């Protein structure tokens, strides 16, 4: 069996300043050696990118990213942070369109498209998040919402660009609630995203991570589904011991084919 390349992405949100980030790195490094078949991504607060990049610089399996960037490289955007700025201090990735950006800060689909395009143009990897709210899910609009969110990104990119895009499916109702999507539900939406991209002429298999209340208790069953290429984790990534356990358990997940649902045909 060939080992899968899994991505374990930690989204620290508005937690851990530079000193805490360094202390985290020191403990985490001792607990989690580099291993074949997995990569570790960290999205600290912007002010902690430099400290974390420095503390983890010996590890080729680790990459640091920004949680949010502006699409313009510079200018009169008070409070904004540009891609050249985060790149200068060590970021090689950026989250785009996280649901907290969309729902708490009013980020639009169109802005998500612009940021994704700008990240690619600047040579960093965008981790583009999509996902439905509880009301949208209950209203039977999950597919429609995901297709709309993807549509804005598709409109901003050329098909070869997708080779460098990574996506995350993060149902909004699962984020920070302790209520994760079931492995089958997550797998089904990952299929939907891939089918939609395929329908729109994207020739690559885009890696898709799942996010939303991932923990050491559920990570192995989620990653047992071959449709999931990794996890994007908030709360359970905040302390080094807990995050090391999520990474360790997830890395040992045994892949089994998903059953129990029909692929959504176009
Ligand atoms: P959570 O957050 O793991 O705390 O649910 C995930 C995310 O927002 O990326």
JSON list of C-alpha atoms in Angstrom, two decimals, residues 23-259:
[
{"chain": "A", "resi": 23, "resn": "UNK", "atom": "CA", "xyz": [6.92, 27.94, 23.57]},
{"chain": "A", "resi": 24, "resn": "UNK", "atom": "CA", "xyz": [4.38, 25.83, 21.63]},
{"chain": "A", "resi": 25, "resn": "UNK", "atom": "CA", "xyz": [6.96, 25.04, 18.95]},
{"chain": "A", "resi": 26, "resn": "UNK", "atom": "CA", "xyz": [9.53, 23.89, 21.44]},
{"chain": "A", "resi": 27, "resn": "UNK", "atom": "CA", "xyz": [7.15, 21.40, 23.08]},
{"chain": "A", "resi": 28, "resn": "UNK", "atom": "CA", "xyz": [5.53, 20.26, 19.86]},
{"chain": "A", "resi": 29, "resn": "UNK", "atom": "CA", "xyz": [8.85, 19.56, 18.13]},
{"chain": "A", "resi": 30, "resn": "UNK", "atom": "CA", "xyz": [9.92, 17.28, 20.93]},
{"chain": "A", "resi": 31, "resn": "UNK", "atom": "CA", "xyz": [6.65, 15.32, 20.70]},
{"chain": "A", "resi": 32, "resn": "UNK", "atom": "CA", "xyz": [6.26, 15.12, 16.93]},
{"chain": "A", "resi": 33, "resn": "UNK", "atom": "CA", "xyz": [9.14, 14.03, 14.73]},
{"chain": "A", "resi": 34, "resn": "UNK", "atom": "CA", "xyz": [8.95, 14.52, 10.97]},
{"chain": "A", "resi": 35, "resn": "UNK", "atom": "CA", "xyz": [7.35, 11.49, 9.29]},
{"chain": "A", "resi": 36, "resn": "UNK", "atom": "CA", "xyz": [6.88, 10.21, 5.76]},
{"chain": "A", "resi": 37, "resn": "UNK", "atom": "CA", "xyz": [3.49, 10.88, 4.24]},
{"chain": "A", "resi": 38, "resn": "UNK", "atom": "CA", "xyz": [2.44, 13.90, 6.23]},
{"chain": "A", "resi": 39, "resn": "UNK", "atom": "CA", "xyz": [2.97, 17.64, 6.27]},
{"chain": "A", "resi": 40, "resn": "UNK", "atom": "CA", "xyz": [2.24, 20.04, 9.10]},
{"chain": "A", "resi": 41, "resn": "UNK", "atom": "CA", "xyz": [0.84, 23.49, 8.44]},
{"chain": "A", "resi": 42, "resn": "UNK", "atom": "CA", "xyz": [0.44, 26.27, 11.01]},
{"chain": "A", "resi": 43, "resn": "UNK", "atom": "CA", "xyz": [-1.67, 29.38, 10.66]},
{"chain": "A", "resi": 44, "resn": "UNK", "atom": "CA", "xyz": [-0.74, 31.63, 13.59]},
{"chain": "A", "resi": 45, "resn": "UNK", "atom": "CA", "xyz": [-1.85, 35.22, 14.13]},
{"chain": "A", "resi": 46, "resn": "UNK", "atom": "CA", "xyz": [0.03, 37.53, 11.74]},
{"chain": "A", "resi": 47, "resn": "UNK", "atom": "CA", "xyz": [2.21, 38.98, 14.51]},
{"chain": "A", "resi": 48, "resn": "UNK", "atom": "CA", "xyz": [3.42, 35.47, 15.40]},
{"chain": "A", "resi": 49, "resn": "UNK", "atom": "CA", "xyz": [4.35, 34.29, 11.90]},
{"chain": "A", "resi": 50, "resn": "UNK", "atom": "CA", "xyz": [7.99, 35.39, 12.15]},
{"chain": "A", "resi": 51, "resn": "UNK", "atom": "CA", "xyz": [8.52, 33.84, 15.60]},
{"chain": "A", "resi": 52, "resn": "UNK", "atom": "CA", "xyz": [6.92, 30.53, 14.63]},
{"chain": "A", "resi": 53, "resn": "UNK", "atom": "CA", "xyz": [8.71, 30.35, 11.28]},
{"chain": "A", "resi": 54, "resn": "UNK", "atom": "CA", "xyz": [12.00, 30.89, 13.10]},
{"chain": "A", "resi": 55, "resn": "UNK", "atom": "CA", "xyz": [11.23, 28.35, 15.84]},
{"chain": "A", "resi": 56, "resn": "UNK", "atom": "CA", "xyz": [10.27, 25.66, 13.30]},
{"chain": "A", "resi": 57, "resn": "UNK", "atom": "CA", "xyz": [12.83, 26.47, 10.63]},
{"chain": "A", "resi": 58, "resn": "UNK", "atom": "CA", "xyz": [14.75, 23.21, 10.92]},
{"chain": "A", "resi": 59, "resn": "UNK", "atom": "CA", "xyz": [11.71, 21.15, 9.89]},
{"chain": "A", "resi": 60, "resn": "UNK", "atom": "CA", "xyz": [11.11, 20.59, 6.19]},
{"chain": "A", "resi": 61, "resn": "UNK", "atom": "CA", "xyz": [7.72, 18.97, 6.94]},
{"chain": "A", "resi": 62, "resn": "UNK", "atom": "CA", "xyz": [6.44, 22.22, 8.51]},
{"chain": "A", "resi": 63, "resn": "UNK", "atom": "CA", "xyz": [5.08, 25.24, 6.64]},
{"chain": "A", "resi": 64, "resn": "UNK", "atom": "CA", "xyz": [3.72, 28.47, 8.11]},
{"chain": "A", "resi": 65, "resn": "UNK", "atom": "CA", "xyz": [0.82, 30.45, 6.72]},
{"chain": "A", "resi": 66, "resn": "UNK", "atom": "CA", "xyz": [-1.21, 33.61, 7.28]},
{"chain": "A", "resi": 67, "resn": "UNK", "atom": "CA", "xyz": [-4.87, 33.48, 8.38]},
{"chain": "A", "resi": 68, "resn": "UNK", "atom": "CA", "xyz": [-5.88, 36.29, 6.08]},
{"chain": "A", "resi": 69, "resn": "UNK", "atom": "CA", "xyz": [-4.28, 38.62, 3.52]},
{"chain": "A", "resi": 70, "resn": "UNK", "atom": "CA", "xyz": [-5.34, 41.54, 1.36]},
{"chain": "A", "resi": 71, "resn": "UNK", "atom": "CA", "xyz": [-5.36, 41.06, -2.39]},
{"chain": "A", "resi": 72, "resn": "UNK", "atom": "CA", "xyz": [-3.47, 44.29, -3.04]},
{"chain": "A", "resi": 73, "resn": "UNK", "atom": "CA", "xyz": [0.31, 44.27, -2.44]},
{"chain": "A", "resi": 74, "resn": "UNK", "atom": "CA", "xyz": [0.23, 47.66, -0.66]},
{"chain": "A", "resi": 75, "resn": "UNK", "atom": "CA", "xyz": [-1.78, 50.82, -0.26]},
{"chain": "A", "resi": 76, "resn": "UNK", "atom": "CA", "xyz": [-4.32, 52.69, 1.84]},
{"chain": "A", "resi": 77, "resn": "UNK", "atom": "CA", "xyz": [-6.02, 49.73, 3.56]},
{"chain": "A", "resi": 78, "resn": "UNK", "atom": "CA", "xyz": [-5.76, 50.49, 7.27]},
{"chain": "A", "resi": 79, "resn": "UNK", "atom": "CA", "xyz": [-5.39, 47.30, 9.27]},
{"chain": "A", "resi": 80, "resn": "UNK", "atom": "CA", "xyz": [-4.70, 45.26, 6.16]},
{"chain": "A", "resi": 81, "resn": "UNK", "atom": "CA", "xyz": [-1.75, 42.91, 5.71]},
{"chain": "A", "resi": 82, "resn": "UNK", "atom": "CA", "xyz": [-0.40, 42.12, 2.26]},
{"chain": "A", "resi": 83, "resn": "UNK", "atom": "CA", "xyz": [0.98, 38.93, 0.78]},
{"chain": "A", "resi": 84, "resn": "UNK", "atom": "CA", "xyz": [4.51, 40.39, 0.29]},
{"chain": "A", "resi": 85, "resn": "UNK", "atom": "CA", "xyz": [4.50, 41.34, 3.99]},
{"chain": "A", "resi": 86, "resn": "UNK", "atom": "CA", "xyz": [3.59, 37.89, 5.29]},
{"chain": "A", "resi": 87, "resn": "UNK", "atom": "CA", "xyz": [5.96, 36.29, 2.80]},
{"chain": "A", "resi": 88, "resn": "UNK", "atom": "CA", "xyz": [8.80, 38.49, 4.05]},
{"chain": "A", "resi": 89, "resn": "UNK", "atom": "CA", "xyz": [8.37, 37.13, 7.59]},
{"chain": "A", "resi": 90, "resn": "UNK", "atom": "CA", "xyz": [8.14, 33.48, 6.57]},
{"chain": "A", "resi": 91, "resn": "UNK", "atom": "CA", "xyz": [4.60, 32.60, 5.40]},
{"chain": "A", "resi": 92, "resn": "UNK", "atom": "CA", "xyz": [4.32, 30.32, 2.38]},
{"chain": "A", "resi": 93, "resn": "UNK", "atom": "CA", "xyz": [0.56, 29.68, 2.66]},
{"chain": "A", "resi": 94, "resn": "UNK", "atom": "CA", "xyz": [-2.57, 31.62, 3.42]},
{"chain": "A", "resi": 95, "resn": "UNK", "atom": "CA", "xyz": [-6.07, 30.71, 4.48]},
{"chain": "A", "resi": 96, "resn": "UNK", "atom": "CA", "xyz": [-8.66, 32.30, 2.22]},
{"chain": "A", "resi": 97, "resn": "UNK", "atom": "CA", "xyz": [-12.36, 32.60, 2.92]},
{"chain": "A", "resi": 98, "resn": "UNK", "atom": "CA", "xyz": [-12.41, 31.03, 6.36]},
{"chain": "A", "resi": 99, "resn": "UNK", "atom": "CA", "xyz": [-16.01, 31.09, 7.56]},
{"chain": "A", "resi": 100, "resn": "UNK", "atom": "CA", "xyz": [-15.15, 33.51, 10.36]},
{"chain": "A", "resi": 101, "resn": "UNK", "atom": "CA", "xyz": [-13.84, 35.93, 7.74]},
{"chain": "A", "resi": 102, "resn": "UNK", "atom": "CA", "xyz": [-16.95, 35.42, 5.64]},
{"chain": "A", "resi": 103, "resn": "UNK", "atom": "CA", "xyz": [-19.53, 35.55, 8.41]},
{"chain": "A", "resi": 104, "resn": "UNK", "atom": "CA", "xyz": [-18.01, 37.78, 11.11]},
{"chain": "A", "resi": 105, "resn": "UNK", "atom": "CA", "xyz": [-16.15, 40.18, 8.83]},
{"chain": "A", "resi": 106, "resn": "UNK", "atom": "CA", "xyz": [-18.41, 40.18, 5.80]},
{"chain": "A", "resi": 107, "resn": "UNK", "atom": "CA", "xyz": [-15.91, 38.82, 3.31]},
{"chain": "A", "resi": 108, "resn": "UNK", "atom": "CA", "xyz": [-17.62, 38.19, -0.01]},
{"chain": "A", "resi": 109, "resn": "UNK", "atom": "CA", "xyz": [-17.27, 35.37, -2.53]},
{"chain": "A", "resi": 110, "resn": "UNK", "atom": "CA", "xyz": [-15.76, 37.87, -4.94]},
{"chain": "A", "resi": 111, "resn": "UNK", "atom": "CA", "xyz": [-13.09, 38.94, -2.41]},
{"chain": "A", "resi": 112, "resn": "UNK", "atom": "CA", "xyz": [-12.27, 35.27, -1.78]},
{"chain": "A", "resi": 113, "resn": "UNK", "atom": "CA", "xyz": [-11.66, 34.91, -5.52]},
{"chain": "A", "resi": 114, "resn": "UNK", "atom": "CA", "xyz": [-9.40, 37.97, -5.60]},
{"chain": "A", "resi": 115, "resn": "UNK", "atom": "CA", "xyz": [-7.36, 36.82, -2.60]},
{"chain": "A", "resi": 116, "resn": "UNK", "atom": "CA", "xyz": [-6.92, 33.34, -4.05]},
{"chain": "A", "resi": 117, "resn": "UNK", "atom": "CA", "xyz": [-5.71, 34.78, -7.33]},
{"chain": "A", "resi": 118, "resn": "UNK", "atom": "CA", "xyz": [-3.34, 37.19, -5.57]},
{"chain": "A", "resi": 119, "resn": "UNK", "atom": "CA", "xyz": [-1.85, 34.41, -3.42]},
{"chain": "A", "resi": 120, "resn": "UNK", "atom": "CA", "xyz": [-1.11, 32.30, -6.48]},
{"chain": "A", "resi": 121, "resn": "UNK", "atom": "CA", "xyz": [0.34, 35.26, -8.36]},
{"chain": "A", "resi": 122, "resn": "UNK", "atom": "CA", "xyz": [2.67, 35.92, -5.42]},
{"chain": "A", "resi": 123, "resn": "UNK", "atom": "CA", "xyz": [3.77, 32.28, -5.28]},
{"chain": "A", "resi": 124, "resn": "UNK", "atom": "CA", "xyz": [2.15, 31.20, -2.02]},
{"chain": "A", "resi": 125, "resn": "UNK", "atom": "CA", "xyz": [-0.39, 28.42, -1.60]},
{"chain": "A", "resi": 126, "resn": "UNK", "atom": "CA", "xyz": [-4.00, 29.41, -0.88]},
{"chain": "A", "resi": 127, "resn": "UNK", "atom": "CA", "xyz": [-6.01, 27.10, 1.39]},
{"chain": "A", "resi": 128, "resn": "UNK", "atom": "CA", "xyz": [-9.49, 28.08, 0.26]},
{"chain": "A", "resi": 129, "resn": "UNK", "atom": "CA", "xyz": [-12.35, 27.33, 2.66]},
{"chain": "A", "resi": 130, "resn": "UNK", "atom": "CA", "xyz": [-15.95, 26.65, 1.72]},
{"chain": "A", "resi": 131, "resn": "UNK", "atom": "CA", "xyz": [-18.90, 25.44, 3.76]},
{"chain": "A", "resi": 132, "resn": "UNK", "atom": "CA", "xyz": [-22.57, 25.89, 4.49]},
{"chain": "A", "resi": 133, "resn": "UNK", "atom": "CA", "xyz": [-24.30, 27.29, 7.60]},
{"chain": "A", "resi": 134, "resn": "UNK", "atom": "CA", "xyz": [-26.78, 25.26, 9.62]},
{"chain": "A", "resi": 135, "resn": "UNK", "atom": "CA", "xyz": [-29.73, 27.16, 8.12]},
{"chain": "A", "resi": 136, "resn": "UNK", "atom": "CA", "xyz": [-28.41, 26.46, 4.62]},
{"chain": "A", "resi": 137, "resn": "UNK", "atom": "CA", "xyz": [-27.95, 22.79, 5.43]},
{"chain": "A", "resi": 138, "resn": "UNK", "atom": "CA", "xyz": [-31.38, 22.47, 7.03]},
{"chain": "A", "resi": 139, "resn": "UNK", "atom": "CA", "xyz": [-32.88, 24.27, 4.06]},
{"chain": "A", "resi": 140, "resn": "UNK", "atom": "CA", "xyz": [-31.37, 21.69, 1.68]},
{"chain": "A", "resi": 141, "resn": "UNK", "atom": "CA", "xyz": [-29.07, 24.29, 0.13]},
{"chain": "A", "resi": 142, "resn": "UNK", "atom": "CA", "xyz": [-25.65, 22.79, 0.94]},
{"chain": "A", "resi": 143, "resn": "UNK", "atom": "CA", "xyz": [-24.82, 21.90, -2.65]},
{"chain": "A", "resi": 144, "resn": "UNK", "atom": "CA", "xyz": [-26.05, 25.24, -3.98]},
{"chain": "A", "resi": 145, "resn": "UNK", "atom": "CA", "xyz": [-23.95, 27.21, -1.46]},
{"chain": "A", "resi": 146, "resn": "UNK", "atom": "CA", "xyz": [-20.79, 25.23, -2.11]},
{"chain": "A", "resi": 147, "resn": "UNK", "atom": "CA", "xyz": [-21.22, 25.52, -5.87]},
{"chain": "A", "resi": 148, "resn": "UNK", "atom": "CA", "xyz": [-21.71, 29.30, -5.50]},
{"chain": "A", "resi": 149, "resn": "UNK", "atom": "CA", "xyz": [-18.62, 29.68, -3.29]},
{"chain": "A", "resi": 150, "resn": "UNK", "atom": "CA", "xyz": [-16.56, 27.59, -5.71]},
{"chain": "A", "resi": 151, "resn": "UNK", "atom": "CA", "xyz": [-17.93, 29.56, -8.64]},
{"chain": "A", "resi": 152, "resn": "UNK", "atom": "CA", "xyz": [-16.33, 32.78, -7.42]},
{"chain": "A", "resi": 153, "resn": "UNK", "atom": "CA", "xyz": [-12.94, 31.10, -7.16]},
{"chain": "A", "resi": 154, "resn": "UNK", "atom": "CA", "xyz": [-13.37, 29.39, -10.53]},
{"chain": "A", "resi": 155, "resn": "UNK", "atom": "CA", "xyz": [-14.18, 32.76, -12.09]},
{"chain": "A", "resi": 156, "resn": "UNK", "atom": "CA", "xyz": [-10.97, 34.29, -10.71]},
{"chain": "A", "resi": 157, "resn": "UNK", "atom": "CA", "xyz": [-8.57, 31.50, -11.79]},
{"chain": "A", "resi": 158, "resn": "UNK", "atom": "CA", "xyz": [-7.41, 29.78, -14.96]},
{"chain": "A", "resi": 159, "resn": "UNK", "atom": "CA", "xyz": [-7.60, 26.01, -14.90]},
{"chain": "A", "resi": 160, "resn": "UNK", "atom": "CA", "xyz": [-3.79, 25.42, -14.63]},
{"chain": "A", "resi": 161, "resn": "UNK", "atom": "CA", "xyz": [-3.80, 27.60, -11.47]},
{"chain": "A", "resi": 162, "resn": "UNK", "atom": "CA", "xyz": [-5.70, 24.87, -9.65]},
{"chain": "A", "resi": 163, "resn": "UNK", "atom": "CA", "xyz": [-2.61, 22.70, -9.53]},
{"chain": "A", "resi": 164, "resn": "UNK", "atom": "CA", "xyz": [-1.42, 24.92, -6.66]},
{"chain": "A", "resi": 165, "resn": "UNK", "atom": "CA", "xyz": [-4.73, 25.32, -4.79]},
{"chain": "A", "resi": 166, "resn": "UNK", "atom": "CA", "xyz": [-5.67, 23.39, -1.66]},
{"chain": "A", "resi": 167, "resn": "UNK", "atom": "CA", "xyz": [-9.24, 23.47, -0.40]},
{"chain": "A", "resi": 168, "resn": "UNK", "atom": "CA", "xyz": [-10.93, 22.94, 2.94]},
{"chain": "A", "resi": 169, "resn": "UNK", "atom": "CA", "xyz": [-14.53, 21.90, 3.47]},
{"chain": "A", "resi": 170, "resn": "UNK", "atom": "CA", "xyz": [-15.60, 23.44, 6.75]},
{"chain": "A", "resi": 171, "resn": "UNK", "atom": "CA", "xyz": [-19.31, 23.28, 7.51]},
{"chain": "A", "resi": 172, "resn": "UNK", "atom": "CA", "xyz": [-19.99, 26.40, 9.56]},
{"chain": "A", "resi": 173, "resn": "UNK", "atom": "CA", "xyz": [-22.25, 24.51, 11.98]},
{"chain": "A", "resi": 174, "resn": "UNK", "atom": "CA", "xyz": [-19.33, 22.23, 12.87]},
{"chain": "A", "resi": 175, "resn": "UNK", "atom": "CA", "xyz": [-16.75, 24.93, 13.63]},
{"chain": "A", "resi": 176, "resn": "UNK", "atom": "CA", "xyz": [-16.03, 25.29, 17.32]},
{"chain": "A", "resi": 177, "resn": "UNK", "atom": "CA", "xyz": [-19.26, 23.53, 18.25]},
{"chain": "A", "resi": 178, "resn": "UNK", "atom": "CA", "xyz": [-17.98, 20.09, 19.15]},
{"chain": "A", "resi": 179, "resn": "UNK", "atom": "CA", "xyz": [-20.29, 18.70, 16.45]},
{"chain": "A", "resi": 180, "resn": "UNK", "atom": "CA", "xyz": [-18.25, 17.34, 13.56]},
{"chain": "A", "resi": 181, "resn": "UNK", "atom": "CA", "xyz": [-19.59, 16.18, 10.21]},
{"chain": "A", "resi": 182, "resn": "UNK", "atom": "CA", "xyz": [-19.68, 12.40, 10.00]},
{"chain": "A", "resi": 183, "resn": "UNK", "atom": "CA", "xyz": [-16.93, 10.84, 7.90]},
{"chain": "A", "resi": 184, "resn": "UNK", "atom": "CA", "xyz": [-19.51, 9.88, 5.25]},
{"chain": "A", "resi": 185, "resn": "UNK", "atom": "CA", "xyz": [-21.02, 13.38, 5.17]},
{"chain": "A", "resi": 186, "resn": "UNK", "atom": "CA", "xyz": [-17.60, 14.96, 4.82]},
{"chain": "A", "resi": 187, "resn": "UNK", "atom": "CA", "xyz": [-16.59, 12.46, 2.14]},
{"chain": "A", "resi": 188, "resn": "UNK", "atom": "CA", "xyz": [-19.77, 13.18, 0.21]},
{"chain": "A", "resi": 189, "resn": "UNK", "atom": "CA", "xyz": [-19.15, 16.93, 0.12]},
{"chain": "A", "resi": 190, "resn": "UNK", "atom": "CA", "xyz": [-15.52, 16.38, -0.85]},
{"chain": "A", "resi": 191, "resn": "UNK", "atom": "CA", "xyz": [-16.82, 14.33, -3.80]},
{"chain": "A", "resi": 192, "resn": "UNK", "atom": "CA", "xyz": [-19.24, 17.10, -4.66]},
{"chain": "A", "resi": 193, "resn": "UNK", "atom": "CA", "xyz": [-16.43, 19.69, -4.69]},
{"chain": "A", "resi": 194, "resn": "UNK", "atom": "CA", "xyz": [-14.28, 17.49, -6.94]},
{"chain": "A", "resi": 195, "resn": "UNK", "atom": "CA", "xyz": [-17.17, 16.77, -9.32]},
{"chain": "A", "resi": 196, "resn": "UNK", "atom": "CA", "xyz": [-17.98, 20.47, -9.57]},
{"chain": "A", "resi": 197, "resn": "UNK", "atom": "CA", "xyz": [-14.35, 21.39, -10.26]},
{"chain": "A", "resi": 198, "resn": "UNK", "atom": "CA", "xyz": [-14.15, 18.59, -12.82]},
{"chain": "A", "resi": 199, "resn": "UNK", "atom": "CA", "xyz": [-17.33, 19.82, -14.49]},
{"chain": "A", "resi": 200, "resn": "UNK", "atom": "CA", "xyz": [-15.79, 23.28, -14.78]},
{"chain": "A", "resi": 201, "resn": "UNK", "atom": "CA", "xyz": [-12.68, 21.90, -16.48]},
{"chain": "A", "resi": 202, "resn": "UNK", "atom": "CA", "xyz": [-10.21, 21.70, -13.58]},
{"chain": "A", "resi": 203, "resn": "UNK", "atom": "CA", "xyz": [-7.92, 18.88, -14.69]},
{"chain": "A", "resi": 204, "resn": "UNK", "atom": "CA", "xyz": [-6.29, 18.17, -11.31]},
{"chain": "A", "resi": 205, "resn": "UNK", "atom": "CA", "xyz": [-7.31, 16.28, -8.23]},
{"chain": "A", "resi": 206, "resn": "UNK", "atom": "CA", "xyz": [-7.35, 19.19, -5.82]},
{"chain": "A", "resi": 207, "resn": "UNK", "atom": "CA", "xyz": [-6.43, 18.22, -2.23]},
{"chain": "A", "resi": 208, "resn": "UNK", "atom": "CA", "xyz": [-9.31, 18.87, 0.16]},
{"chain": "A", "resi": 209, "resn": "UNK", "atom": "CA", "xyz": [-9.01, 19.03, 3.96]},
{"chain": "A", "resi": 210, "resn": "UNK", "atom": "CA", "xyz": [-11.95, 18.68, 6.34]},
{"chain": "A", "resi": 211, "resn": "UNK", "atom": "CA", "xyz": [-12.42, 21.16, 9.20]},
{"chain": "A", "resi": 212, "resn": "UNK", "atom": "CA", "xyz": [-14.95, 21.56, 11.99]},
{"chain": "A", "resi": 213, "resn": "UNK", "atom": "CA", "xyz": [-14.55, 20.14, 15.52]},
{"chain": "A", "resi": 214, "resn": "UNK", "atom": "CA", "xyz": [-11.78, 17.73, 14.57]},
{"chain": "A", "resi": 215, "resn": "UNK", "atom": "CA", "xyz": [-10.29, 16.19, 17.71]},
{"chain": "A", "resi": 216, "resn": "UNK", "atom": "CA", "xyz": [-8.03, 13.33, 18.74]},
{"chain": "A", "resi": 217, "resn": "UNK", "atom": "CA", "xyz": [-11.21, 11.28, 19.22]},
{"chain": "A", "resi": 218, "resn": "UNK", "atom": "CA", "xyz": [-12.56, 11.64, 15.66]},
{"chain": "A", "resi": 219, "resn": "UNK", "atom": "CA", "xyz": [-9.52, 12.36, 13.48]},
{"chain": "A", "resi": 220, "resn": "UNK", "atom": "CA", "xyz": [-8.77, 8.72, 12.61]},
{"chain": "A", "resi": 221, "resn": "UNK", "atom": "CA", "xyz": [-12.31, 7.92, 11.53]},
{"chain": "A", "resi": 222, "resn": "UNK", "atom": "CA", "xyz": [-12.50, 11.11, 9.43]},
{"chain": "A", "resi": 223, "resn": "UNK", "atom": "CA", "xyz": [-9.17, 10.37, 7.76]},
{"chain": "A", "resi": 224, "resn": "UNK", "atom": "CA", "xyz": [-10.19, 6.79, 7.11]},
{"chain": "A", "resi": 225, "resn": "UNK", "atom": "CA", "xyz": [-12.12, 8.19, 4.14]},
{"chain": "A", "resi": 226, "resn": "UNK", "atom": "CA", "xyz": [-9.95, 8.42, 1.03]},
{"chain": "A", "resi": 227, "resn": "UNK", "atom": "CA", "xyz": [-11.75, 11.61, -0.06]},
{"chain": "A", "resi": 228, "resn": "UNK", "atom": "CA", "xyz": [-10.16, 13.50, 2.85]},
{"chain": "A", "resi": 229, "resn": "UNK", "atom": "CA", "xyz": [-6.56, 14.61, 2.34]},
{"chain": "A", "resi": 230, "resn": "UNK", "atom": "CA", "xyz": [-6.12, 16.08, 5.78]},
{"chain": "A", "resi": 231, "resn": "UNK", "atom": "CA", "xyz": [-7.71, 18.21, 8.47]},
{"chain": "A", "resi": 232, "resn": "UNK", "atom": "CA", "xyz": [-7.90, 21.91, 9.34]},
{"chain": "A", "resi": 233, "resn": "UNK", "atom": "CA", "xyz": [-8.17, 22.24, 13.09]},
{"chain": "A", "resi": 234, "resn": "UNK", "atom": "CA", "xyz": [-8.86, 25.16, 15.42]},
{"chain": "A", "resi": 235, "resn": "UNK", "atom": "CA", "xyz": [-9.55, 24.39, 19.09]},
{"chain": "A", "resi": 236, "resn": "UNK", "atom": "CA", "xyz": [-7.72, 21.04, 19.19]},
{"chain": "A", "resi": 237, "resn": "UNK", "atom": "CA", "xyz": [-4.55, 22.58, 17.75]},
{"chain": "A", "resi": 238, "resn": "UNK", "atom": "CA", "xyz": [-4.03, 25.13, 20.50]},
{"chain": "A", "resi": 239, "resn": "UNK", "atom": "CA", "xyz": [-1.92, 23.15, 22.92]},
{"chain": "A", "resi": 240, "resn": "UNK", "atom": "CA", "xyz": [1.16, 21.23, 21.85]},
{"chain": "A", "resi": 241, "resn": "UNK", "atom": "CA", "xyz": [0.32, 17.95, 23.57]},
{"chain": "A", "resi": 242, "resn": "UNK", "atom": "CA", "xyz": [-3.21, 17.89, 22.19]},
{"chain": "A", "resi": 243, "resn": "UNK", "atom": "CA", "xyz": [-2.13, 18.80, 18.68]},
{"chain": "A", "resi": 244, "resn": "UNK", "atom": "CA", "xyz": [0.65, 16.19, 18.75]},
{"chain": "A", "resi": 245, "resn": "UNK", "atom": "CA", "xyz": [-1.98, 13.59, 19.63]},
{"chain": "A", "resi": 246, "resn": "UNK", "atom": "CA", "xyz": [-4.28, 14.65, 16.79]},
{"chain": "A", "resi": 247, "resn": "UNK", "atom": "CA", "xyz": [-1.37, 14.42, 14.34]},
{"chain": "A", "resi": 248, "resn": "UNK", "atom": "CA", "xyz": [-0.26, 11.06, 15.69]},
{"chain": "A", "resi": 249, "resn": "UNK", "atom": "CA", "xyz": [-3.71, 9.45, 15.68]},
{"chain": "A", "resi": 250, "resn": "UNK", "atom": "CA", "xyz": [-4.60, 10.91, 12.30]},
{"chain": "A", "resi": 251, "resn": "UNK", "atom": "CA", "xyz": [-1.37, 9.64, 10.78]},
{"chain": "A", "resi": 252, "resn": "UNK", "atom": "CA", "xyz": [-2.33, 6.10, 11.77]},
{"chain": "A", "resi": 253, "resn": "UNK", "atom": "CA", "xyz": [-5.78, 6.22, 10.15]},
{"chain": "A", "resi": 254, "resn": "UNK", "atom": "CA", "xyz": [-6.48, 3.18, 8.04]},
{"chain": "A", "resi": 255, "resn": "UNK", "atom": "CA", "xyz": [-8.00, 4.04, 4.70]},
{"chain": "A", "resi": 256, "resn": "UNK", "atom": "CA", "xyz": [-11.26, 2.36, 3.88]},
{"chain": "A", "resi": 257, "resn": "UNK", "atom": "CA", "xyz": [-13.56, 3.03, 0.98]},
{"chain": "A", "resi": 258, "resn": "UNK", "atom": "CA", "xyz": [-16.56, 5.17, 1.80]},
{"chain": "A", "resi": 259, "resn": "UNK", "atom": "CA", "xyz": [-19.90, 3.50, 1.51]}
]
